[in-house]
Amino acid sequence: MKFKVNNNEVFASTGGRPFDKKKPLIIFVHGSGLTHMTWVLQTRYFAFHGYNALAVDLPGHGLSSGESLKSIEEMADWVNDVIDAVGHKEASLVGHSQGCLVTVECTSRYPEKIKTLSLMGGAGAIPMNPELLSLAENNDPKAVDLMMDWAHGPAGHFGGHPVPGLYHINTGTMLAKSRTIQNTLGVDFRACDNYKNGFDAAKKIKCPTLSILATDDKMCPVKEGKKLASLIDGSQVDIIDNCGHMMLLEEADRVLTVLKKFITTNYPPLSS
Amino acid sequence: MSDKKKELKPNTYKFDTLSLHAGYQPHKNAGSRQVPIYQTTSYLFDDVDHAAALFNLERGGHIYSRISNPTVGVLEERVASLEGGTAALATSSGMSAIFLTIMTLCEAGDHLVVSSQLYGGTVNLFRLTLPKFGIQCTFVKPRDTEGFKKAIQKNTKGIFGELVGNPGNEIMNMPEIAKIAHDAGIPLMVDATYQTPYLCKPFEHGADIVIHSLTKWMAGHGSSMAGILVEGGKFDWMQNDKFPTMTKPYEGYHGLSFAEEFGPTAFTMKARAEGMRDFGPCLSPQNAWNVLQGIETLSVRMKKHCSNAEEMVKYLSNHESVAWVSHPSVPDHPDHELAKKLLPNGRGSMIAFGIKGGKDAGVAFINNVKLASHLANVGDTRTLVIHPASGTHSQMDEATLKFAGLSHDMIRLSVGIEDIDDIKNDFEIGFRAARKPRLVSNQ
């Protein structure tokens, strides 16, 4: 569906179901340089089971218009604006990678609105490799290739996508190259590198929180994810073996199973 | 020790490694090093919720082997990885891959622009069968790049061609034709069977969908029928209103918009969810496994195919019984320069040559070679020959033969990977036999 936030058109996948204001809202926030399509193996389930699943394209990404937002704080405020724009008073947030920084910051800023927080491949800070950052800011496609290499675990490099016939390294590459790299990945990487408030923001979070981490995640290693989770009262942690940073594709079924249990328990769906 | 900073390089697997490993993780398959053959029709559901989720594309997995199968899935991922594509869908043959591609793209009332130099079966599909579904086609000579542009109509939904034409070895100027297609907001579909991704990756030159008859060089051993369509993932189905079945809610899946939900894999998802469900040209797991064995040695075989082909081009070009030789490696081939650009790893192993003495000589040659196999296939490890005017195209009249780029003296040769001296010796037997009727007629 399309709607306006701050006069810019926003695209969000609704998981194949029409948006229904009566249903509780889950907002999925993608990682650096990516789009709503990274969530396809999670959103459709929730959309068909009593929720409004909204996988947004951040401004300037995917099918959303406008320019990319330059800081994690701006993105956090923008997520709050999305909740207002679709006419809801509250939401459950799900983030991946950079999306974790955004949703942590958003939850700390708007605690009354955010009912649950699910973090995948999250950390309190994501400092960027300077050379990778430079490549992305200079529109070099090698930045995408490096990101896809590091983002997939050793097993993920062989493929084995849960959806038959899909080869996820190439799919991720295509998503990250679908818009001008320096305007998406370059801006996002800089925003991640600049963001320093993650650990303080985490300390303010009181809603039920889940962290899904992966043993072969090079971009946000398990120890960094655990460090962030340790600062959030009562945070649950689930660790997936033999999986990299792109857990939502590499181990989509496992992620969905854990996410489903956590969200339906803490933020029940509208019963049919 | 050098102080020089090490340059960052992606360590994703390269072609030869992907040929052996892509799409398969042994630790998820009881540690089996070889890809298992999942000889089953159907798959247990965990519970009712799981079943509903699979049927509704809410989660990945297998339901019924007409739609997907784990062994076939490995093949699909492997070919997608080798082509640089986002997704692939394997079918029972190359022809079914083409049919499924067209039926996923088009509806009754649509139009396609098609290269005229195609495998005969493909010509019949476009010329005779698709019109029965209300899909019309305009044929354009593959070298007539501007002709592709002129043939595009308001209802044109795509351009289709073989990268290297059959049997005349004409090469489509893929980058230019891709630009024409994209300027018109339509995709370019390329049958790259003759090249395999080892010789050419059409997505790097602008193609949007790549099709293979895997029966040929990919499988390579003449044992199994198979086809595949591969999606490049760059084509924007939402850029215009030409593709409502990709962009509008689809009743068959609760109002799903394939383009919105699946983006760079939308075409393959639709081809599987709709096309495989409704038409059912699925690949058997045994054949998928056989093709996988072939792909493991693809680059090794293609190098030998190409080096043998270039040897045969030299041999034939200097032979007294040969009137002409057509192969993109020949400097005076009209597409020689284009071939160097599009086929940097080798120009393929298909050769057409004219035998002196015309049709009678061609028949004598075919009837007398012993090592080369006379049959209707290409891309076997073994050397194959056929004389189209007396065999595959014998029902064509003179004008139709000419339009198809054929002549009475043409022999089509698919060079195998036997010892090159043995192939040449065999051809000497054929040429000697071919000269005899001429000697008789000259007396």
Coordinates of C-alpha atoms in Angstrom, one line a residue, chain B:
Chain B
M1 CA 56.5 -7.8 5.7
S2 CA 54.7 -5.4 3.4
D3 CA 52.9 -2.4 4.9
K4 CA 50.5 -2.3 1.9
K5 CA 46.9 -2.4 3.1
K6 CA 45.1 -5.5 1.8
E7 CA 42.3 -4.6 -0.6
L8 CA 38.8 -5.8 0.4
K9 CA 37.5 -8.4 -2.0
P10 CA 34.2 -10.3 -1.8
N11 CA 34.8 -14.0 -1.2
T12 CA 31.6 -15.3 -2.7
Y13 CA 32.2 -18.5 -4.6
K14 CA 33.2 -18.4 -8.2
F15 CA 31.9 -20.2 -11.3
D16 CA 33.6 -23.6 -11.0
T17 CA 32.9 -23.8 -7.3
L18 CA 29.2 -22.9 -7.7
S19 CA 29.0 -25.6 -10.5
L20 CA 29.7 -28.1 -7.8
H21 CA 28.1 -26.7 -4.7
A22 CA 25.5 -24.0 -5.2
G23 CA 22.0 -24.7 -3.9
Y24 CA 23.0 -27.5 -1.6
Q25 CA 23.9 -27.8 2.1
P26 CA 24.9 -31.4 3.1
H27 CA 24.3 -30.7 6.8
K28 CA 20.6 -30.2 6.1
N29 CA 20.5 -33.6 4.2
A30 CA 21.8 -36.2 6.7
G31 CA 25.4 -35.2 5.7
S32 CA 24.9 -36.7 2.2
R33 CA 27.8 -35.4 0.1
Q34 CA 25.9 -36.1 -3.1
V35 CA 22.6 -34.3 -3.7
P36 CA 19.9 -36.9 -2.7
I37 CA 17.3 -37.8 -5.2
Y38 CA 14.0 -37.0 -3.5
Q39 CA 11.9 -39.6 -5.4
T40 CA 8.6 -38.6 -3.9
T41 CA 5.4 -37.0 -5.0
S42 CA 4.5 -35.1 -1.8
Y43 CA 5.7 -33.9 1.6
L44 CA 4.3 -34.2 5.2
F45 CA 2.9 -31.1 6.8
D46 CA 3.8 -30.4 10.4
D47 CA 0.2 -29.5 11.2
V48 CA -2.8 -27.8 9.6
D49 CA -1.3 -24.3 10.2
H50 CA 1.9 -25.4 8.4
A51 CA -0.1 -26.7 5.5
A52 CA -2.1 -23.5 5.1
A53 CA 1.1 -21.4 5.3
L54 CA 2.7 -23.4 2.5
F55 CA -0.3 -23.2 0.3
N56 CA -0.5 -19.5 0.8
L57 CA 3.2 -18.8 0.1
E58 CA 3.6 -17.6 3.7
R59 CA 6.6 -19.8 4.2
G60 CA 9.0 -21.7 1.9
G61 CA 8.9 -25.4 1.5
H62 CA 7.5 -28.2 -0.6
I63 CA 4.0 -29.4 -1.1
Y64 CA 3.8 -31.5 -4.2
S65 CA 6.5 -32.4 -6.7
R66 CA 4.6 -30.9 -9.6
I67 CA 5.2 -27.5 -8.0
S68 CA 8.6 -28.1 -6.4
N69 CA 11.0 -30.8 -5.3
P70 CA 14.1 -30.6 -3.2
T71 CA 16.4 -32.2 -5.8
V72 CA 15.0 -30.1 -8.6
G73 CA 15.3 -27.1 -6.2
V74 CA 19.1 -27.6 -6.0
L75 CA 19.3 -27.6 -9.7
E76 CA 17.3 -24.4 -9.9
E77 CA 19.5 -22.6 -7.4
R78 CA 22.6 -23.9 -9.1
V79 CA 21.7 -22.6 -12.5
A80 CA 20.5 -19.3 -11.0
S81 CA 23.8 -18.9 -9.3
L82 CA 25.8 -19.6 -12.4
E83 CA 23.8 -17.2 -14.5
G84 CA 23.9 -14.4 -11.9
G85 CA 20.1 -14.6 -11.6
T86 CA 17.8 -14.2 -8.7
A87 CA 15.7 -17.3 -9.2
A88 CA 15.0 -20.2 -11.6
L89 CA 12.3 -22.7 -12.4
A90 CA 13.2 -26.1 -13.9
T91 CA 10.9 -27.8 -16.3
S92 CA 10.6 -31.1 -18.2
S93 CA 12.2 -29.8 -21.4
G94 CA 13.5 -26.6 -23.0
M95 CA 10.3 -26.2 -24.9
S96 CA 8.2 -26.3 -21.8
A97 CA 10.5 -23.7 -20.3
I98 CA 9.8 -21.4 -23.3
F99 CA 6.1 -22.1 -23.2
L100 CA 5.9 -21.5 -19.4
T101 CA 7.8 -18.2 -19.8
I102 CA 5.4 -17.0 -22.5
M103 CA 2.3 -18.0 -20.6
T104 CA 3.6 -16.3 -17.5
L105 CA 4.3 -13.1 -19.4
C106 CA 1.4 -12.9 -21.9
E107 CA -2.4 -13.0 -22.2
A108 CA -4.7 -13.4 -25.2
G109 CA -4.4 -10.2 -27.3
D110 CA -0.7 -9.8 -26.6
H111 CA 2.1 -9.7 -29.1
L112 CA 5.8 -10.7 -29.2
V113 CA 8.7 -9.7 -31.3
V114 CA 10.7 -12.9 -32.1
S115 CA 14.0 -13.6 -33.9
S116 CA 13.4 -15.6 -37.0
Q117 CA 16.5 -17.9 -36.5
L118 CA 15.3 -20.4 -34.0
Y119 CA 15.1 -24.1 -33.4
G120 CA 12.4 -25.5 -35.6
G121 CA 10.2 -26.5 -32.6
T122 CA 10.4 -23.0 -31.2
V123 CA 9.4 -21.5 -34.6
N124 CA 6.3 -23.7 -34.6
L125 CA 5.4 -22.7 -31.1
F126 CA 5.5 -19.0 -32.0
R127 CA 4.1 -19.3 -35.5
L128 CA 1.4 -21.9 -35.1
T129 CA 0.6 -22.7 -31.4
L130 CA 0.7 -19.4 -29.6
P131 CA -1.8 -17.8 -32.0
K132 CA -4.3 -20.4 -30.8
F133 CA -3.9 -18.8 -27.4
G134 CA -4.5 -15.4 -28.9
I135 CA -0.8 -14.4 -28.8
Q136 CA 0.6 -13.1 -32.1
C137 CA 4.3 -12.8 -33.1
T138 CA 6.3 -10.8 -35.6
F139 CA 9.5 -12.4 -36.8
V140 CA 12.6 -10.3 -37.3
K141 CA 16.0 -11.5 -38.7
P142 CA 18.4 -11.6 -35.8
R143 CA 20.9 -9.2 -37.3
D144 CA 18.2 -6.7 -38.1
T145 CA 18.5 -4.8 -34.8
E146 CA 16.5 -1.8 -36.0
G147 CA 13.8 -4.3 -37.2
F148 CA 13.1 -5.4 -33.6
K149 CA 12.4 -1.7 -32.8
K150 CA 10.1 -1.3 -35.7
A151 CA 8.1 -4.5 -34.9
I152 CA 7.2 -3.4 -31.4
Q153 CA 3.5 -2.6 -31.1
K154 CA 1.3 -1.2 -28.3
N155 CA 0.4 -4.7 -27.2
T156 CA 4.0 -6.1 -27.4
K157 CA 5.0 -7.8 -24.2
G158 CA 8.5 -8.9 -24.9
I159 CA 11.3 -9.7 -27.3
F160 CA 12.5 -13.3 -27.7
G161 CA 15.5 -14.7 -29.4
E162 CA 18.3 -17.3 -29.4
L163 CA 21.6 -15.6 -28.7
V164 CA 23.2 -17.6 -31.5
G165 CA 20.7 -18.5 -34.2
N166 CA 20.0 -22.1 -35.2
P167 CA 21.5 -23.4 -37.4
G168 CA 23.1 -20.4 -39.1
N169 CA 25.1 -19.1 -36.1
E170 CA 23.7 -15.5 -36.5
I171 CA 24.3 -13.6 -33.3
M172 CA 21.8 -11.2 -31.8
N173 CA 23.2 -7.9 -30.7
M174 CA 21.9 -8.5 -27.2
P175 CA 23.0 -5.2 -25.6
E176 CA 21.3 -3.2 -28.4
I177 CA 18.2 -5.3 -28.5
A178 CA 17.9 -5.2 -24.7
K179 CA 18.1 -1.4 -24.9
I180 CA 15.3 -1.4 -27.5
A181 CA 13.2 -3.6 -25.3
H182 CA 13.8 -1.6 -22.1
D183 CA 13.1 1.7 -23.9
A184 CA 9.7 0.2 -24.8
G185 CA 9.2 -1.0 -21.2
I186 CA 9.3 -4.7 -22.1
P187 CA 11.7 -7.6 -21.2
L188 CA 14.2 -9.4 -23.4
M189 CA 14.0 -13.1 -23.2
V190 CA 17.0 -15.1 -24.5
D191 CA 17.4 -18.7 -25.2
A192 CA 21.1 -19.3 -24.3
T193 CA 21.1 -23.1 -24.7
Y194 CA 24.1 -23.1 -27.1
Q195 CA 26.3 -21.0 -24.8
T196 CA 25.6 -22.1 -21.3
P197 CA 26.6 -19.6 -18.6
Y198 CA 30.2 -20.7 -19.0
L199 CA 30.4 -18.9 -22.4
C200 CA 28.0 -16.1 -21.9
K201 CA 25.9 -14.6 -19.0
P202 CA 23.1 -12.8 -20.8
F203 CA 22.0 -10.9 -17.7
E204 CA 25.3 -9.0 -18.0
H205 CA 24.3 -7.9 -21.5
G206 CA 20.8 -6.8 -20.7
A207 CA 18.6 -9.9 -20.9
D208 CA 15.8 -10.2 -18.3
I209 CA 14.8 -13.9 -18.6
V210 CA 17.3 -16.6 -19.8
I211 CA 16.0 -20.0 -21.0
H212 CA 18.0 -23.2 -21.4
S213 CA 17.3 -26.5 -22.8
L214 CA 19.4 -28.2 -20.1
T215 CA 19.2 -31.4 -22.2
K216 CA 22.1 -30.0 -24.2
W217 CA 25.5 -28.8 -23.0
M218 CA 24.4 -28.2 -19.4
A219 CA 23.6 -31.8 -18.8
G220 CA 26.0 -32.7 -21.6
H221 CA 25.7 -36.4 -21.8
G222 CA 22.6 -36.9 -23.9
S223 CA 20.9 -38.8 -21.1
S224 CA 18.1 -36.5 -19.8
M225 CA 15.5 -34.0 -21.0
A226 CA 15.2 -30.8 -18.9
G227 CA 14.7 -27.1 -19.3
I228 CA 14.9 -24.0 -17.1
L229 CA 13.9 -20.4 -17.0
V230 CA 16.1 -18.0 -15.0
E231 CA 15.2 -14.5 -13.8
G232 CA 17.7 -11.7 -13.9
G233 CA 15.8 -9.7 -11.2
K234 CA 16.4 -6.2 -12.7
F235 CA 13.2 -5.8 -14.8
D236 CA 10.7 -3.4 -13.2
W237 CA 7.3 -4.9 -13.8
M238 CA 5.6 -1.9 -12.1
Q239 CA 7.1 0.7 -14.4
N240 CA 4.1 0.7 -16.7
D241 CA 0.6 -0.9 -17.0
K242 CA 1.7 -3.6 -19.5
F243 CA 1.9 -6.4 -17.0
P244 CA -1.3 -6.5 -14.9
T245 CA -0.9 -10.1 -14.1
M246 CA 2.4 -9.3 -12.4
T247 CA 1.3 -6.1 -10.6
K248 CA -2.4 -6.4 -9.9
P249 CA -4.0 -8.6 -7.2
Y250 CA -4.1 -12.2 -8.3
E251 CA -7.3 -14.0 -7.4
G252 CA -5.5 -17.4 -7.3
Y253 CA -3.5 -16.4 -4.2
H254 CA -5.9 -14.1 -2.1
G255 CA -5.1 -11.0 -4.1
L256 CA -1.4 -11.4 -4.1
S257 CA 0.6 -8.9 -6.3
F258 CA 3.7 -10.9 -7.4
A259 CA 5.7 -7.7 -8.3
E260 CA 5.0 -6.0 -4.9
E261 CA 5.6 -9.1 -2.8
F262 CA 8.5 -10.7 -4.6
G263 CA 10.2 -8.0 -6.6
P264 CA 13.3 -9.4 -8.2
T265 CA 12.0 -12.9 -8.1
A266 CA 8.4 -12.1 -9.0
F267 CA 8.4 -13.7 -12.5
T268 CA 9.7 -17.0 -11.2
M269 CA 7.3 -17.0 -8.3
K270 CA 4.4 -16.5 -10.7
A271 CA 5.6 -19.0 -13.2
R272 CA 5.8 -21.6 -10.4
A273 CA 2.7 -20.7 -8.5
E274 CA 0.5 -20.3 -11.6
G275 CA 2.2 -22.0 -14.5
M276 CA 3.5 -25.1 -12.8
R277 CA 0.2 -25.5 -10.9
D278 CA -1.9 -25.1 -14.0
F279 CA 0.2 -26.6 -16.8
G280 CA 2.4 -29.0 -14.8
P281 CA 5.5 -29.5 -16.9
C282 CA 7.6 -30.5 -13.9
L283 CA 11.1 -32.0 -14.1
S284 CA 11.6 -35.5 -12.6
P285 CA 14.0 -35.6 -9.6
Q286 CA 16.0 -38.3 -11.4
N287 CA 16.5 -36.1 -14.5
A288 CA 17.4 -33.1 -12.2
W289 CA 20.0 -35.2 -10.6
N290 CA 21.4 -36.3 -14.0
V291 CA 21.6 -32.7 -15.1
L292 CA 23.4 -31.8 -11.8
Q293 CA 26.1 -34.4 -12.6
G294 CA 26.6 -32.7 -15.9
I295 CA 26.8 -29.2 -14.5
E296 CA 29.6 -30.3 -12.1
T297 CA 31.9 -30.6 -15.1
L298 CA 30.4 -27.8 -17.2
S299 CA 33.5 -25.6 -17.5
V300 CA 35.8 -28.5 -18.1
R301 CA 33.6 -29.8 -20.9
M302 CA 32.9 -26.5 -22.5
K303 CA 36.6 -25.7 -22.8
K304 CA 37.2 -29.0 -24.6
H305 CA 34.0 -28.5 -26.8
C306 CA 35.3 -25.1 -27.8
S307 CA 38.9 -26.1 -28.5
N308 CA 37.7 -29.1 -30.5
A309 CA 35.3 -26.8 -32.4
E310 CA 38.0 -24.4 -33.3
E311 CA 40.2 -27.2 -34.5
M312 CA 37.3 -28.5 -36.6
V313 CA 36.8 -25.0 -38.1
K314 CA 40.4 -24.9 -39.2
Y315 CA 40.2 -28.4 -40.6
L316 CA 37.0 -27.8 -42.5
S317 CA 38.0 -24.4 -43.8
N318 CA 41.0 -26.0 -45.5
H319 CA 39.2 -29.1 -46.8
E320 CA 38.7 -29.6 -50.5
S321 CA 35.2 -31.1 -50.0
V322 CA 33.9 -28.1 -48.0
A323 CA 32.4 -25.1 -49.8
W324 CA 31.9 -22.8 -46.7
V325 CA 32.1 -22.9 -42.9
S326 CA 30.0 -20.9 -40.5
H327 CA 31.2 -20.4 -36.9
P328 CA 31.7 -17.2 -35.0
S329 CA 35.4 -17.9 -34.6
V330 CA 35.9 -17.5 -38.3
P331 CA 37.3 -14.0 -39.0
D332 CA 34.9 -13.4 -42.0
H333 CA 31.8 -14.5 -40.0
P334 CA 29.6 -11.4 -40.0
D335 CA 29.3 -11.4 -36.2
H336 CA 33.0 -12.3 -35.5
E337 CA 33.6 -9.1 -33.5
L338 CA 30.3 -9.2 -31.6
A339 CA 31.1 -12.8 -30.7
K340 CA 34.4 -11.8 -29.2
K341 CA 32.5 -9.4 -27.0
L342 CA 29.6 -11.6 -26.0
L343 CA 31.4 -15.0 -25.9
P344 CA 34.8 -14.2 -24.4
N345 CA 35.4 -17.8 -23.1
G346 CA 34.8 -19.5 -26.5
R347 CA 32.5 -19.3 -29.4
G348 CA 30.6 -22.5 -28.9
S349 CA 30.8 -25.9 -30.5
M350 CA 28.1 -25.6 -33.2
I351 CA 29.4 -25.4 -36.7
A352 CA 27.5 -25.3 -40.0
F353 CA 29.3 -26.1 -43.2
G354 CA 28.5 -26.6 -46.8
I355 CA 29.6 -29.8 -48.5
K356 CA 30.6 -29.6 -52.1
G357 CA 28.1 -31.7 -54.2
G358 CA 25.0 -30.4 -52.5
K359 CA 22.2 -32.6 -51.2
D360 CA 23.5 -35.9 -52.6
A361 CA 26.9 -35.3 -51.1
G362 CA 25.3 -34.4 -47.8
V363 CA 23.3 -37.6 -47.7
A364 CA 26.4 -39.7 -48.5
F365 CA 28.5 -37.9 -45.8
I366 CA 25.9 -38.5 -43.1
N367 CA 25.4 -42.1 -44.2
N368 CA 29.1 -43.0 -44.0
V369 CA 30.5 -41.3 -40.9
K370 CA 31.0 -43.9 -38.2
L371 CA 32.1 -42.0 -35.1
A372 CA 29.8 -39.0 -35.4
S373 CA 26.2 -39.8 -34.5
H374 CA 23.4 -38.9 -36.9
L375 CA 20.6 -37.7 -34.6
A376 CA 18.3 -34.8 -33.7
N377 CA 20.1 -33.4 -30.8
V378 CA 23.0 -31.0 -30.0
G379 CA 25.3 -30.5 -27.1
D380 CA 26.1 -34.1 -26.4
T381 CA 29.7 -35.0 -25.2
R382 CA 29.7 -37.1 -28.4
T383 CA 30.0 -35.5 -31.9
L384 CA 26.7 -35.2 -33.6
V385 CA 25.9 -34.5 -37.3
I386 CA 22.7 -33.9 -39.2
H387 CA 21.9 -32.8 -42.8
P388 CA 18.8 -30.6 -42.3
A389 CA 17.7 -30.6 -46.0
S390 CA 17.3 -34.4 -46.0
G391 CA 16.3 -34.8 -42.3
T392 CA 14.9 -32.3 -39.9
H393 CA 13.8 -29.8 -42.6
S394 CA 13.1 -32.2 -45.5
Q395 CA 9.4 -31.1 -45.6
M396 CA 10.4 -27.5 -46.3
D397 CA 10.2 -26.1 -49.8
E398 CA 13.0 -24.1 -51.3
A399 CA 11.7 -20.7 -50.2
T400 CA 11.0 -21.8 -46.6
L401 CA 14.5 -23.4 -46.4
K402 CA 16.0 -20.1 -47.5
F403 CA 14.0 -18.1 -44.9
A404 CA 15.1 -20.5 -42.2
G405 CA 18.7 -19.8 -43.3
L406 CA 19.2 -23.4 -44.6
S407 CA 20.6 -24.7 -47.8
H408 CA 20.8 -28.2 -49.5
D409 CA 24.5 -28.5 -48.9
M410 CA 24.4 -27.6 -45.1
I411 CA 25.7 -30.0 -42.5
R412 CA 25.1 -29.1 -38.9
L413 CA 27.8 -30.3 -36.6
S414 CA 27.8 -30.3 -32.8
V415 CA 31.4 -31.0 -31.9
G416 CA 32.0 -33.4 -29.1
I417 CA 34.9 -33.9 -26.8
E418 CA 36.4 -37.0 -28.4
D419 CA 40.0 -37.0 -29.5
I420 CA 40.2 -34.4 -32.3
D421 CA 42.2 -36.7 -34.6
D422 CA 39.5 -39.4 -34.4
I423 CA 36.8 -36.8 -35.3
K424 CA 38.8 -35.7 -38.3
N425 CA 39.5 -39.2 -39.4
D426 CA 35.8 -40.0 -39.3
F427 CA 35.0 -37.0 -41.4
E428 CA 37.6 -38.1 -44.0
I429 CA 35.5 -41.3 -44.4
G430 CA 32.4 -39.2 -44.8
F431 CA 34.0 -36.8 -47.3
R432 CA 35.4 -39.7 -49.4
A433 CA 31.9 -41.1 -49.7
A434 CA 30.5 -37.7 -50.5
R435 CA 32.9 -37.3 -53.4
K436 CA 31.9 -40.5 -55.1
P437 CA 28.5 -39.5 -56.4
R438 CA 30.0 -36.4 -57.8
L439 CA 32.7 -38.3 -59.6
V440 CA 30.1 -40.5 -61.1
S441 CA 27.9 -37.6 -62.2
N442 CA 31.0 -35.8 -63.7
Q443 CA 31.8 -38.8 -66.0

